[in-house]
Coordinates of C-alpha atoms in Angstrom, one line a residue:
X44 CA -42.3 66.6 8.9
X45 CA -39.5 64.9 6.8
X46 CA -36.3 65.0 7.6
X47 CA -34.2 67.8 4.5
X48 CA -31.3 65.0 4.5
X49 CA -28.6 68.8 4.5
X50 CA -25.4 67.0 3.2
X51 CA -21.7 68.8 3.7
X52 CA -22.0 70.9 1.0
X53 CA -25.7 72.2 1.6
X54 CA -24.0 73.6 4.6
X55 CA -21.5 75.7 3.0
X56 CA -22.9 78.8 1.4
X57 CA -23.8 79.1 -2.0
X58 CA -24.0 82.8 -2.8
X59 CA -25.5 82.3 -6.4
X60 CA -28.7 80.4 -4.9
X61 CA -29.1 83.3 -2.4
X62 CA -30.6 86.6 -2.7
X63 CA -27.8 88.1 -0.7
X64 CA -29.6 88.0 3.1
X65 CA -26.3 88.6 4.7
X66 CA -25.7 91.5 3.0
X67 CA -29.2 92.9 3.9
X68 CA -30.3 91.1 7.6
X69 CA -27.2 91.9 9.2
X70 CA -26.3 94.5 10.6
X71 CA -22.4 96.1 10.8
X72 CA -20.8 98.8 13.1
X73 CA -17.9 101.1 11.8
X74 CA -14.3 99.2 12.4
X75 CA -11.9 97.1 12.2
X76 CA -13.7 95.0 10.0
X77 CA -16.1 97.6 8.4
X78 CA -15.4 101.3 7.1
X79 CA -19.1 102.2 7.4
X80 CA -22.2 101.7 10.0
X81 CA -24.9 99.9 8.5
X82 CA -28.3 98.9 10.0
X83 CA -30.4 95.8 10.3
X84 CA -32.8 95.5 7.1
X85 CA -31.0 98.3 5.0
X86 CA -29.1 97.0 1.8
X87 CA -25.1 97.0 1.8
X88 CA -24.5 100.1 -0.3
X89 CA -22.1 97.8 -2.5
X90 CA -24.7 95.4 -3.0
X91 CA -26.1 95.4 -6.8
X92 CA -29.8 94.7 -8.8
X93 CA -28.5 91.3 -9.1
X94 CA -27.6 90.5 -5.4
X95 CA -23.4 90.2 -6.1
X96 CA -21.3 92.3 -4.7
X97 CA -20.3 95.0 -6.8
X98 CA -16.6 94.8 -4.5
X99 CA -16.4 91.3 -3.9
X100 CA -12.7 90.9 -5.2
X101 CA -11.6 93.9 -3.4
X102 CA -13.5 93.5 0.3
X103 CA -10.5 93.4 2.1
X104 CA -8.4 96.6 0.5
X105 CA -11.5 98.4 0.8
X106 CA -12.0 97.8 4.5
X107 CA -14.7 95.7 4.2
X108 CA -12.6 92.1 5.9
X109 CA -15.5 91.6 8.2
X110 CA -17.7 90.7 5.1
X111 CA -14.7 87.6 4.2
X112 CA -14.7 85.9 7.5
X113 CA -18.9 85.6 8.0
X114 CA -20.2 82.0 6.7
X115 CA -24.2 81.5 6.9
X116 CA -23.2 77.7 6.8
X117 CA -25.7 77.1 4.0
X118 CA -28.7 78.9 5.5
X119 CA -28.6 81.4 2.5
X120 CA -29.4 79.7 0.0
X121 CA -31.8 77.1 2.4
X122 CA -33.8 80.3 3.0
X123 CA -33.5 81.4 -0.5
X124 CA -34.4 78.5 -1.9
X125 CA -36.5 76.4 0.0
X126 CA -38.5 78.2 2.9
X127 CA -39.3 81.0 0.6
X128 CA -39.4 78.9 -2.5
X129 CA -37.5 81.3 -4.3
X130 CA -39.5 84.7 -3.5
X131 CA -36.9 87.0 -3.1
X132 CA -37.5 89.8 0.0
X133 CA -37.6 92.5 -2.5
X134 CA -41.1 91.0 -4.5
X135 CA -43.1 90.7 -1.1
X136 CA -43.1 94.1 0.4
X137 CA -41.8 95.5 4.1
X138 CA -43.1 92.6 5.9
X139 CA -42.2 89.8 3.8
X140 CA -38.6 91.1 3.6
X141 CA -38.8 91.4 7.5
X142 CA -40.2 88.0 8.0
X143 CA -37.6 86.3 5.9
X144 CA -34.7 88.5 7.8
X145 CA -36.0 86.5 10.8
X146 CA -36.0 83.4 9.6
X147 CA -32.4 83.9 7.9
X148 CA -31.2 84.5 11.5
X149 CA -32.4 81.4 13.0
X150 CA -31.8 79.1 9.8
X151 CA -27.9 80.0 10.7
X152 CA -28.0 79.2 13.9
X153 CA -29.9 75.6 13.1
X154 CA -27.2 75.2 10.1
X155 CA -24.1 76.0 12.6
X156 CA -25.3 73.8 14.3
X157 CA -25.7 70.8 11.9
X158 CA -22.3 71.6 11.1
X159 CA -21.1 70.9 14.3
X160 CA -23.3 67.6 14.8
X161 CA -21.9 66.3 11.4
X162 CA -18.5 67.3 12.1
X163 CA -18.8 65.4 15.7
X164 CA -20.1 62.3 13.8
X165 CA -17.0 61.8 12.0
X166 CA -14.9 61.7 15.0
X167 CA -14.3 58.1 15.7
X168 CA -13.8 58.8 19.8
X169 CA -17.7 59.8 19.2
X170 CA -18.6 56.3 18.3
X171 CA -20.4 55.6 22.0
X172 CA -22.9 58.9 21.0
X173 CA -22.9 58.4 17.4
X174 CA -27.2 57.3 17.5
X175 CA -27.8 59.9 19.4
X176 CA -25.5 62.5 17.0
X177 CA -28.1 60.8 14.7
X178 CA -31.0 61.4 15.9
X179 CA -29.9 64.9 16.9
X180 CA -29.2 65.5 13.4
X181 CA -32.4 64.5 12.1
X182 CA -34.4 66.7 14.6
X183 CA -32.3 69.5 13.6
X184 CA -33.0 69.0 9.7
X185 CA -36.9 68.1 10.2
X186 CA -37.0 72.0 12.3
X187 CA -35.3 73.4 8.7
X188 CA -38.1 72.3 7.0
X189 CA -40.7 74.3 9.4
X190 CA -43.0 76.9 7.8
X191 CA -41.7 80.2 8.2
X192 CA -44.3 80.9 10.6
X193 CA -43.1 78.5 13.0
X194 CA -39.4 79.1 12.1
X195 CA -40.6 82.1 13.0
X196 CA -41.9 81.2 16.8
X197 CA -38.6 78.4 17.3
X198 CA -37.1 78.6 20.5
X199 CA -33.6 78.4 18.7
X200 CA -31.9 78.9 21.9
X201 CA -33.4 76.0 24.1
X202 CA -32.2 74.0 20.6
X203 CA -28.9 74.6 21.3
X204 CA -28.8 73.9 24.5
X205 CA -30.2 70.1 24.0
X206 CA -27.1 70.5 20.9
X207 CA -24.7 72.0 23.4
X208 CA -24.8 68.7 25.8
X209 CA -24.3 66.7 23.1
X210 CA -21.2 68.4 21.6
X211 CA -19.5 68.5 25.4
X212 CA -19.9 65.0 25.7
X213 CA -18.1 64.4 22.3
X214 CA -15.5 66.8 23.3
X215 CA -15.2 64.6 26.6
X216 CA -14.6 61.6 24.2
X217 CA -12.3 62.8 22.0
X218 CA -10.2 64.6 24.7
X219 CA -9.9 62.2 27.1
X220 CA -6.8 60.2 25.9
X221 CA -3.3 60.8 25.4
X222 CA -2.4 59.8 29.1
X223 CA -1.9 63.9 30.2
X224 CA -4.0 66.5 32.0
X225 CA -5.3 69.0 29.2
X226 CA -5.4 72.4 30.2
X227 CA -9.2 73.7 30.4
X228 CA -9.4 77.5 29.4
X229 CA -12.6 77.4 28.8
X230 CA -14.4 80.7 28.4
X231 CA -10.7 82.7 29.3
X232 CA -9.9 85.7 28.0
X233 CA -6.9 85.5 26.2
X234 CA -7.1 88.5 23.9
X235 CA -3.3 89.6 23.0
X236 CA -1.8 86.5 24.9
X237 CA 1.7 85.1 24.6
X238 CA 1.3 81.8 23.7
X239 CA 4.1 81.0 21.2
X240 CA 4.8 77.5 21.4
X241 CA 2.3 76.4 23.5
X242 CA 1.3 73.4 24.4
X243 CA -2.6 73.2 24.3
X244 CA -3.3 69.4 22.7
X245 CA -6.6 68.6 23.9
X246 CA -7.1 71.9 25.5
X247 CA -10.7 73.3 26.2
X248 CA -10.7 76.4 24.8
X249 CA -14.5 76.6 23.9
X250 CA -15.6 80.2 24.1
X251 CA -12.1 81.6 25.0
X252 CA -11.4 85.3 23.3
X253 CA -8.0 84.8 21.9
X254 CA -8.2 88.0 19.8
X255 CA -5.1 88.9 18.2
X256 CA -3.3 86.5 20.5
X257 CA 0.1 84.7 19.4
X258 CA -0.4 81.7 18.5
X259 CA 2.8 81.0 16.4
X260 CA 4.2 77.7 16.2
X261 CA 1.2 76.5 18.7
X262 CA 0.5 72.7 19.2
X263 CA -3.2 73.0 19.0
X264 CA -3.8 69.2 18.0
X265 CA -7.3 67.5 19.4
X266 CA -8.1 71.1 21.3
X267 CA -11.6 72.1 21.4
X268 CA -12.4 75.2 19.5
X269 CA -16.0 75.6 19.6
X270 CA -17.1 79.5 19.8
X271 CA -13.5 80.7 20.2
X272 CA -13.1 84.1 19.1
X273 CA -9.9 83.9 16.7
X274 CA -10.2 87.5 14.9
X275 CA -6.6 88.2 14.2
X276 CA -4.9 85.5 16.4
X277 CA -1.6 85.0 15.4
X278 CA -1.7 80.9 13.8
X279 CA 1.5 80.9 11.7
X280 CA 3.2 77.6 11.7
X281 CA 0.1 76.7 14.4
X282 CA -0.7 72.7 14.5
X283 CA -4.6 72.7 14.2
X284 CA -4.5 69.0 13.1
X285 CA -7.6 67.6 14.9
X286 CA -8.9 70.6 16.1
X287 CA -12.4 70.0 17.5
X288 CA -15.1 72.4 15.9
X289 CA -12.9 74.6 14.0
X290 CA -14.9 76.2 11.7
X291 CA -14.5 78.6 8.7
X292 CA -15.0 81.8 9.6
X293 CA -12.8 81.2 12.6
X294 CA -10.1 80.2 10.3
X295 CA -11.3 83.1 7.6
X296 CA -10.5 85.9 11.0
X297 CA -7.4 84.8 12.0
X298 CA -3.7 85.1 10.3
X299 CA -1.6 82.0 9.3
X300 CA 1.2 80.7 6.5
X301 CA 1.7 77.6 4.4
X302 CA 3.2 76.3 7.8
X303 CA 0.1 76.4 9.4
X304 CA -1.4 72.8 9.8
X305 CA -5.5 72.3 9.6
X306 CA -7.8 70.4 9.7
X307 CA -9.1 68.7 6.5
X308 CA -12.9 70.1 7.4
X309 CA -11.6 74.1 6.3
X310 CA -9.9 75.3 3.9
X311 CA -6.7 77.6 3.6
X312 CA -7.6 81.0 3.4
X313 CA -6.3 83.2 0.1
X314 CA -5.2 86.5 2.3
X315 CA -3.7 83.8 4.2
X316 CA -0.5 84.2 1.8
X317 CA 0.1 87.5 2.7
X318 CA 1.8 86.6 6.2
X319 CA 4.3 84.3 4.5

């Protein structure tokens, strides 16, 4: 195996080199975030011939918002691209299109989690682990460029796990200074809390549900954010600068303003600007 080398931007998605696999694999429930049930396998019913969106600028008004936080992290196009080698899953019948479904779901989980290892390498408290970030890294690119057999057969869970120790002792690094106790809310539910002003620098918030909590003028600088659910938390005027793990999508599901301070890794979200 050879390592696939996935730089930053072959782990962002790149909808034009995929044949739309979110919009098929996944499934969605009737909500919030979606105005219709759809199942596992069966084409979005606003997905066209050409695999665009036939409501992309209009997702959100239509009730469709779940559909602007998701990110494959790349493994759209990876899939696409390079384990199917550009066979789309409507040329190779019912099994092929199931096979490739598979694979899309554990390519994501393999690309989140390259994300993470390259976002931990560029934290300079992570210098102690950086070779084995490394080496971690490499693994993780050499099991992208599996068969799709084997992807297939991948114990994707026991992966994360070996990923998961790695990333805690980063956060460990990076959280450990500062000279004060950081509050460790680690897996705490949260959802719909009070937390205006907070102080959570350095805080351990990994896995926490802070659904539709308010976070408003929060000092969330150097807390870790890995797997925090942040689906309509409050972040307006928020101080995510150095947030560990902050993805996307987790920035893409929660509400915030031009005072909301983030790290360089996301980017401001466009419906963003409609909580001025």
């Amino acid at each position: 195996m050879h390592a696939t080398s996935v730089g930053p931007s072959g782990l962002r998605a790149d909808c034009g080199n995929c044949f739309a696999l979110c919009c098929v694999a996944l499934p969605f429930a009737r909500s919030a975030d979606f105005p219709v049930d759809k199942d596992a396998g069966t084409p979005c019913r606003n997905l066209q011939d050409d695999f665009r969106c036939g409501v992309h600028s209009e997702l959100r008004p239509r009730g469709f918002s779940g559909c602007t936080v998701y990110d494959c992290f790349g493994a759209g196009q990876k899939v696409s691209q390079v384990v199917f080698r550009g066979q789309d899953w409507r040329s190779g019948g019912r099994e092929h299109a199931r096979r490739m479904f598979d694979v899309f779901a554990v390519v994501r989980q393999l690309h989140e989690m390259l994300w993470y290892l390259t976002e931990a390498r560029s934290m300079p408290a992570a210098r102690p682990v950086h070779g084995d970030l490394r080496r971690m890294l490499e693994r993780t690119e050499q099991i992208t460029a599996l068969s799709p057999e084997e992807l297939g057969e991948l114990d994707v869970g026991a992966h994360r796990q070996e990923v998961n120790v790695l990333l805690l002792r980063v956060s460990e690094l990076a959280r450990s200074g500062g000279g004060r106790r950081a509050k460790d809310r680690r897996g705490a539910d949260l959802a719909g809390a009070r937390l205006k002003g907070a102080d959570l620098r350095r805080a351990n918030l990994r896995g926490a549900c802070l659904i539709a909590a308010d976070l408003t003028g929060a000092d969330l600088r150097g807390a870790d954010l890995i797997g925090a659910d942040l689906r309509d938390a409050d972040l307006t005027d928020a101080d995510l600068t150095g947030a560990l793990f902050l993805t996307q999508p987790q920035v893409n599901a929660a509400r915030g303003g031009v005072g909301t301070r983030i790290p360089p890794s996301v980017s401001r979200p466009g419906h963003w600007t409609a909580h001025l």
